[in-house]
GROMACS .gro file of C-alpha atoms in nm:
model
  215
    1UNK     CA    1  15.250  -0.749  11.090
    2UNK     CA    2  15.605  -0.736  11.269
    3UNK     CA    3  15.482  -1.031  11.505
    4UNK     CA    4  15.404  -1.220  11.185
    5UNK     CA    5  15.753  -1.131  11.058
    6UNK     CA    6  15.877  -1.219  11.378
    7UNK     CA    7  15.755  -1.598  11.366
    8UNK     CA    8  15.843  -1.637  10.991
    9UNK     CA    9  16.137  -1.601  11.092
   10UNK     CA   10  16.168  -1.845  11.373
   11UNK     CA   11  15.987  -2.111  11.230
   12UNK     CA   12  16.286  -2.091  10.937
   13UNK     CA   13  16.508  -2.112  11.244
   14UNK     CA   14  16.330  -2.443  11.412
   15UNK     CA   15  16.358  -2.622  11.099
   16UNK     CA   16  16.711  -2.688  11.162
   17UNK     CA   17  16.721  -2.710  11.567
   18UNK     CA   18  16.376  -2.898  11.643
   19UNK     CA   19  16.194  -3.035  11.274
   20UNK     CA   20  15.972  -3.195  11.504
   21UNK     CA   21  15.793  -2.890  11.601
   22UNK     CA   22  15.809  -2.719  11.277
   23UNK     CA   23  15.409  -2.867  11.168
   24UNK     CA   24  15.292  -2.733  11.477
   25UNK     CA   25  15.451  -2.399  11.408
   26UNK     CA   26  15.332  -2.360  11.068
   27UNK     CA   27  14.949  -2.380  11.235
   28UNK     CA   28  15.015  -2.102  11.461
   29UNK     CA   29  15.149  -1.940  11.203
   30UNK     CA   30  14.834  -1.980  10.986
   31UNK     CA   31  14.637  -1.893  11.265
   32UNK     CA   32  14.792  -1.553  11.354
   33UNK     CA   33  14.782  -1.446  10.983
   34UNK     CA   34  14.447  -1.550  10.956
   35UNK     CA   35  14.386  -1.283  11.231
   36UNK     CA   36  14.616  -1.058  11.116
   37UNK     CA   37  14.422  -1.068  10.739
   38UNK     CA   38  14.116  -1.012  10.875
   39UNK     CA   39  14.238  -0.684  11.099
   40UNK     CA   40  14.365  -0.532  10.764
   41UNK     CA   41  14.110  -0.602  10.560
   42UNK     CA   42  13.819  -0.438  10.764
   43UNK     CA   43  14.069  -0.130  10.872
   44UNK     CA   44  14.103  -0.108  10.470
   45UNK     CA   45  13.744  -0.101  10.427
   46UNK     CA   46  13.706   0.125  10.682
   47UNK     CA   47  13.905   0.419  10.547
   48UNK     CA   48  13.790   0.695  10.361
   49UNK     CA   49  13.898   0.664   9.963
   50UNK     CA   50  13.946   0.990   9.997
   51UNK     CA   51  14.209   0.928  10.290
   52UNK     CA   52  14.364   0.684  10.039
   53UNK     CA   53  14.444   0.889   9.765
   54UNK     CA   54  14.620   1.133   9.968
   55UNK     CA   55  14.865   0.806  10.081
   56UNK     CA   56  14.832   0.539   9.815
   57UNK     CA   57  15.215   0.415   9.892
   58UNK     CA   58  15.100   0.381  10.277
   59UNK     CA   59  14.819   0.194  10.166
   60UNK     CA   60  14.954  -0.013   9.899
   61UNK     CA   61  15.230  -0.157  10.159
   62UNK     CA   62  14.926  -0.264  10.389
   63UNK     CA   63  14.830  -0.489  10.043
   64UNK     CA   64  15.134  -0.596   9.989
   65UNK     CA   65  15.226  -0.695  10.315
   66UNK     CA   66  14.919  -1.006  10.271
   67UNK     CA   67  15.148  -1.111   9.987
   68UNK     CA   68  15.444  -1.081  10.155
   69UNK     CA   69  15.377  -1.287  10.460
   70UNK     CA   70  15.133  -1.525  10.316
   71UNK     CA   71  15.363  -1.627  10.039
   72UNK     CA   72  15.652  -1.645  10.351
   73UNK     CA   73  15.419  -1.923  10.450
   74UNK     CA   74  15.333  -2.080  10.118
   75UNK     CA   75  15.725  -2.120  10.058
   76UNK     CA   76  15.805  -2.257  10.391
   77UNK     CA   77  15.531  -2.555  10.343
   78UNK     CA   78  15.643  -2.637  10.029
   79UNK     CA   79  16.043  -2.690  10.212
   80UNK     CA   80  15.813  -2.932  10.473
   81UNK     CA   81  15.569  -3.075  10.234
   82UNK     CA   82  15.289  -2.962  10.433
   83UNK     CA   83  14.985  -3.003  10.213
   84UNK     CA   84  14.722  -2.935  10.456
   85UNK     CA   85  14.886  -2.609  10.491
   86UNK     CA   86  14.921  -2.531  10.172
   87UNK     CA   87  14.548  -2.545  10.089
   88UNK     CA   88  14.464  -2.358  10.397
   89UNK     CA   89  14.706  -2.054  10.245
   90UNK     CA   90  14.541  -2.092   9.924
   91UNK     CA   91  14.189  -2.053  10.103
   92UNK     CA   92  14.325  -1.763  10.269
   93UNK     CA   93  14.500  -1.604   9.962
   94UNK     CA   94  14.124  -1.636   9.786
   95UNK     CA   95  13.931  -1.506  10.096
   96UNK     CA   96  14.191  -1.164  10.112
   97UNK     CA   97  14.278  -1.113   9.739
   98UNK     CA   98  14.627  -1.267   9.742
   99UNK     CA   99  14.702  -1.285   9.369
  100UNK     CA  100  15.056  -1.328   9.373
  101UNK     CA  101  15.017  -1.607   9.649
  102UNK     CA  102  14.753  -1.773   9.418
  103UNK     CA  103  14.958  -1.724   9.102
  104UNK     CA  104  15.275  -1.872   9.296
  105UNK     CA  105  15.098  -2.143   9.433
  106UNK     CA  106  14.991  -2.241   9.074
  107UNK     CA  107  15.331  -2.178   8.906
  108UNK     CA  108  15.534  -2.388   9.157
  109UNK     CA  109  15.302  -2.708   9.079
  110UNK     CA  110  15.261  -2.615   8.690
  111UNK     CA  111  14.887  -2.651   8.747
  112UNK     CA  112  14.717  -2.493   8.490
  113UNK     CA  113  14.391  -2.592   8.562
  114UNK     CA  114  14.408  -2.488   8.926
  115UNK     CA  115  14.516  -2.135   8.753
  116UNK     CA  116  14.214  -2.173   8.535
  117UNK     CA  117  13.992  -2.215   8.839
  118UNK     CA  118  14.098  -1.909   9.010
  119UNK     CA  119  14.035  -1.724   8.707
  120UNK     CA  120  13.653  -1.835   8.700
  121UNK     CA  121  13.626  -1.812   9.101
  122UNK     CA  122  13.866  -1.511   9.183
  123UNK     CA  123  13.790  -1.152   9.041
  124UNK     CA  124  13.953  -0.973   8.905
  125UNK     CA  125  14.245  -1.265   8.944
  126UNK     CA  126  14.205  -1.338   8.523
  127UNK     CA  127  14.387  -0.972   8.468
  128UNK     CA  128  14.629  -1.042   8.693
  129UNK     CA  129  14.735  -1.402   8.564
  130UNK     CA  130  14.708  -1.235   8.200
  131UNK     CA  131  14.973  -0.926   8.323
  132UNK     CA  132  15.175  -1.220   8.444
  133UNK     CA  133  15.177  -1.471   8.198
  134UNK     CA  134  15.284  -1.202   7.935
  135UNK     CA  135  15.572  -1.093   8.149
  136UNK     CA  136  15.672  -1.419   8.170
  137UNK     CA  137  15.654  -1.480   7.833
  138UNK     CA  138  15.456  -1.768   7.835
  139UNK     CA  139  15.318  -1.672   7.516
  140UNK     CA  140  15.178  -2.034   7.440
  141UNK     CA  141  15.029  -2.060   7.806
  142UNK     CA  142  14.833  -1.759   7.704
  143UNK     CA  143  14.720  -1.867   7.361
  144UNK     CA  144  14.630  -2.215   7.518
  145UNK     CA  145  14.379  -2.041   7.787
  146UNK     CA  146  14.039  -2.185   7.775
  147UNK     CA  147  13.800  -2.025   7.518
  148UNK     CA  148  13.620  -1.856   7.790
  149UNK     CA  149  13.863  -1.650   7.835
  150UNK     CA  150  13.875  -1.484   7.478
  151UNK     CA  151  13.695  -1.230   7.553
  152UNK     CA  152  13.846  -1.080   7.860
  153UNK     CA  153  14.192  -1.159   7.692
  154UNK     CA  154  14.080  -0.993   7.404
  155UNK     CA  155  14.006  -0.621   7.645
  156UNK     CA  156  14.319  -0.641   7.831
  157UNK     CA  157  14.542  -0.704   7.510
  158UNK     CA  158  14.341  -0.396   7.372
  159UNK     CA  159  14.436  -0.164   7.655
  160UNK     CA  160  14.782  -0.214   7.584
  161UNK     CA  161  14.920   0.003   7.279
  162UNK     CA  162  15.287  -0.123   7.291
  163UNK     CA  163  15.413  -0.365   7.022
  164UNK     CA  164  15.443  -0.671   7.240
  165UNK     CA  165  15.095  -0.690   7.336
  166UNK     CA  166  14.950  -0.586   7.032
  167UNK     CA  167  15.199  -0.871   6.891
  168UNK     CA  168  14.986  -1.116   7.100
  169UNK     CA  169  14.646  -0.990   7.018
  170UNK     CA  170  14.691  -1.038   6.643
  171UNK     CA  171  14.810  -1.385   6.713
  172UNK     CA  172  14.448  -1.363   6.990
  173UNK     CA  173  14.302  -1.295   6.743
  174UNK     CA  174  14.440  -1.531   6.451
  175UNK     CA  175  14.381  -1.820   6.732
  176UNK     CA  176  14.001  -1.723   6.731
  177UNK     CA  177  14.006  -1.704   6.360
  178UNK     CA  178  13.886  -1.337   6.379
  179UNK     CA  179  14.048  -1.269   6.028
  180UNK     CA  180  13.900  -0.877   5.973
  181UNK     CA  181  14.034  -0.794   6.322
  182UNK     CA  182  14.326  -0.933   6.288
  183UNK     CA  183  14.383  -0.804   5.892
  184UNK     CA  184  14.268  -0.459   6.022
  185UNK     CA  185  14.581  -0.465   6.350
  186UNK     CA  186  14.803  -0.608   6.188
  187UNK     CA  187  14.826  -0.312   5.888
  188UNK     CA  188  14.839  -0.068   6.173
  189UNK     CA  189  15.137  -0.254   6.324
  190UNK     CA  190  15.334  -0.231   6.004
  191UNK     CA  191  15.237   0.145   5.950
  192UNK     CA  192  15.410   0.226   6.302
  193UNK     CA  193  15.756  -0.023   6.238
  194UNK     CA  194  16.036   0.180   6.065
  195UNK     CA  195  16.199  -0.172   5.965
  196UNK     CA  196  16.106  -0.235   5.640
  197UNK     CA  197  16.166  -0.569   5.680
  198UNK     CA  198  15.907  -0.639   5.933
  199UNK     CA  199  15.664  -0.357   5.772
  200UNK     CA  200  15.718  -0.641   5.497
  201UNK     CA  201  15.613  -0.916   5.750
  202UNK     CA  202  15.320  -0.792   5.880
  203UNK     CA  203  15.191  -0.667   5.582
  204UNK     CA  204  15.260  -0.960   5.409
  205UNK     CA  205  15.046  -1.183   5.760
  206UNK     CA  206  14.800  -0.913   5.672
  207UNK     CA  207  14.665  -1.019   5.350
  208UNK     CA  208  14.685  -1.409   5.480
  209UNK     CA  209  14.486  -1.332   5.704
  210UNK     CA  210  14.205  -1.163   5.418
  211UNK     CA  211  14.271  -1.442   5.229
  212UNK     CA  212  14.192  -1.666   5.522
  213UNK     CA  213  13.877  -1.441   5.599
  214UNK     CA  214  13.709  -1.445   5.236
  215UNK     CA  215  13.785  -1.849   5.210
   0.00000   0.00000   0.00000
């Protein structure tokens, strides 16, 4: 990990004193994280899950540490334009479980589709896009998601008791016209707001949305 550290931080260095070399560079560079993605992946496997719930922070830096010198990588192709390397760190970021490399490599182009790709191909990638598309607040990237996708949007909203998401699975759930649902959430919401203006709201969304579900 610290030699892979090390050369990140050259090859930012050669850019300025010899461009010319920087393509070459960025291959090693793929090449010794390959290696070095491989070595933590099968030491992971290897230990006990016992071992890591005594020392999840030791653990969890060993997963981070893909992300962190993967997306390194990702960022320095994009300053060379360096296609064939980017598709190699995608391949990579798949192969190891890289979601933040895979999400950044999707939010840089604005490539939804590629993001809906490695939500089919990529488990349990979906969740992780989802967590990150509502901190965002992308809240229109999340109610334009492919209708395959209800479902599993649906579950995650559900595990989430705090206003916001509940906020986003009556609108879910308005989107898929699931009227009883979204009647039944949206008069709990109102009996847990102290402002009686928005008790108002909701309730008032509430009985639209019976309306809407005896029409």
């Amino acid at each position: 990990l610290a030699l892979s550290r090390l050369c990140i931080h050259y090859h930012s260095q050669w850019k300025a004193k010899a461009p010319n070399m920087v393509p070459r560079l960025s291959i090693q560079l793929h090449s010794l994280i390959t290696q070095y993605l491989s070595v933590r992946d099968a030491f992971l496997e290897a230990t006990p899950e016992e071992e890591k719930l005594r020392n999840p922070q030791h653990f969890r830096a060993y997963v981070d540490s893909g992300e962190e010198i993967l997306g390194a990588l990702l960022d320095a192709s994009y300053e060379e334009a360096n296609h064939m390397i980017q598709d190699a760190v995608a391949e990579l970021a798949e192969v190891h479980s890289c979601y933040g490399v895979l999400y950044s490599l999707c939010e840089k182009t604005n490539d939804m589709q590629r993001l809906y790709q490695y939500m089919r191909m990529v488990q349990p990638f979906a969740t992780y896009a989802f967590r990150k598309l509502i901190e965002a607040k992308r809240v229109r990237d999340i109610l334009e998601l492919p209708p395959e996708f209800n479902e599993s949007l649906c579950v995650y909203l559900q595990q989430h008791s705090d206003q916001h998401h509940q906020e986003l699975l009556w609108l879910h759930l308005a989107r898929m016209q699931a009227w009883g649902d979204c009647t039944s959430l949206l008069e709990s919401i109102a009996n847990r707001i102290p402002t009686s203006e928005e008790k108002q709201r909701h309730l008032a969304l509430s009985k639209l949305c019976k309306l809407a579900q005896n029409y």
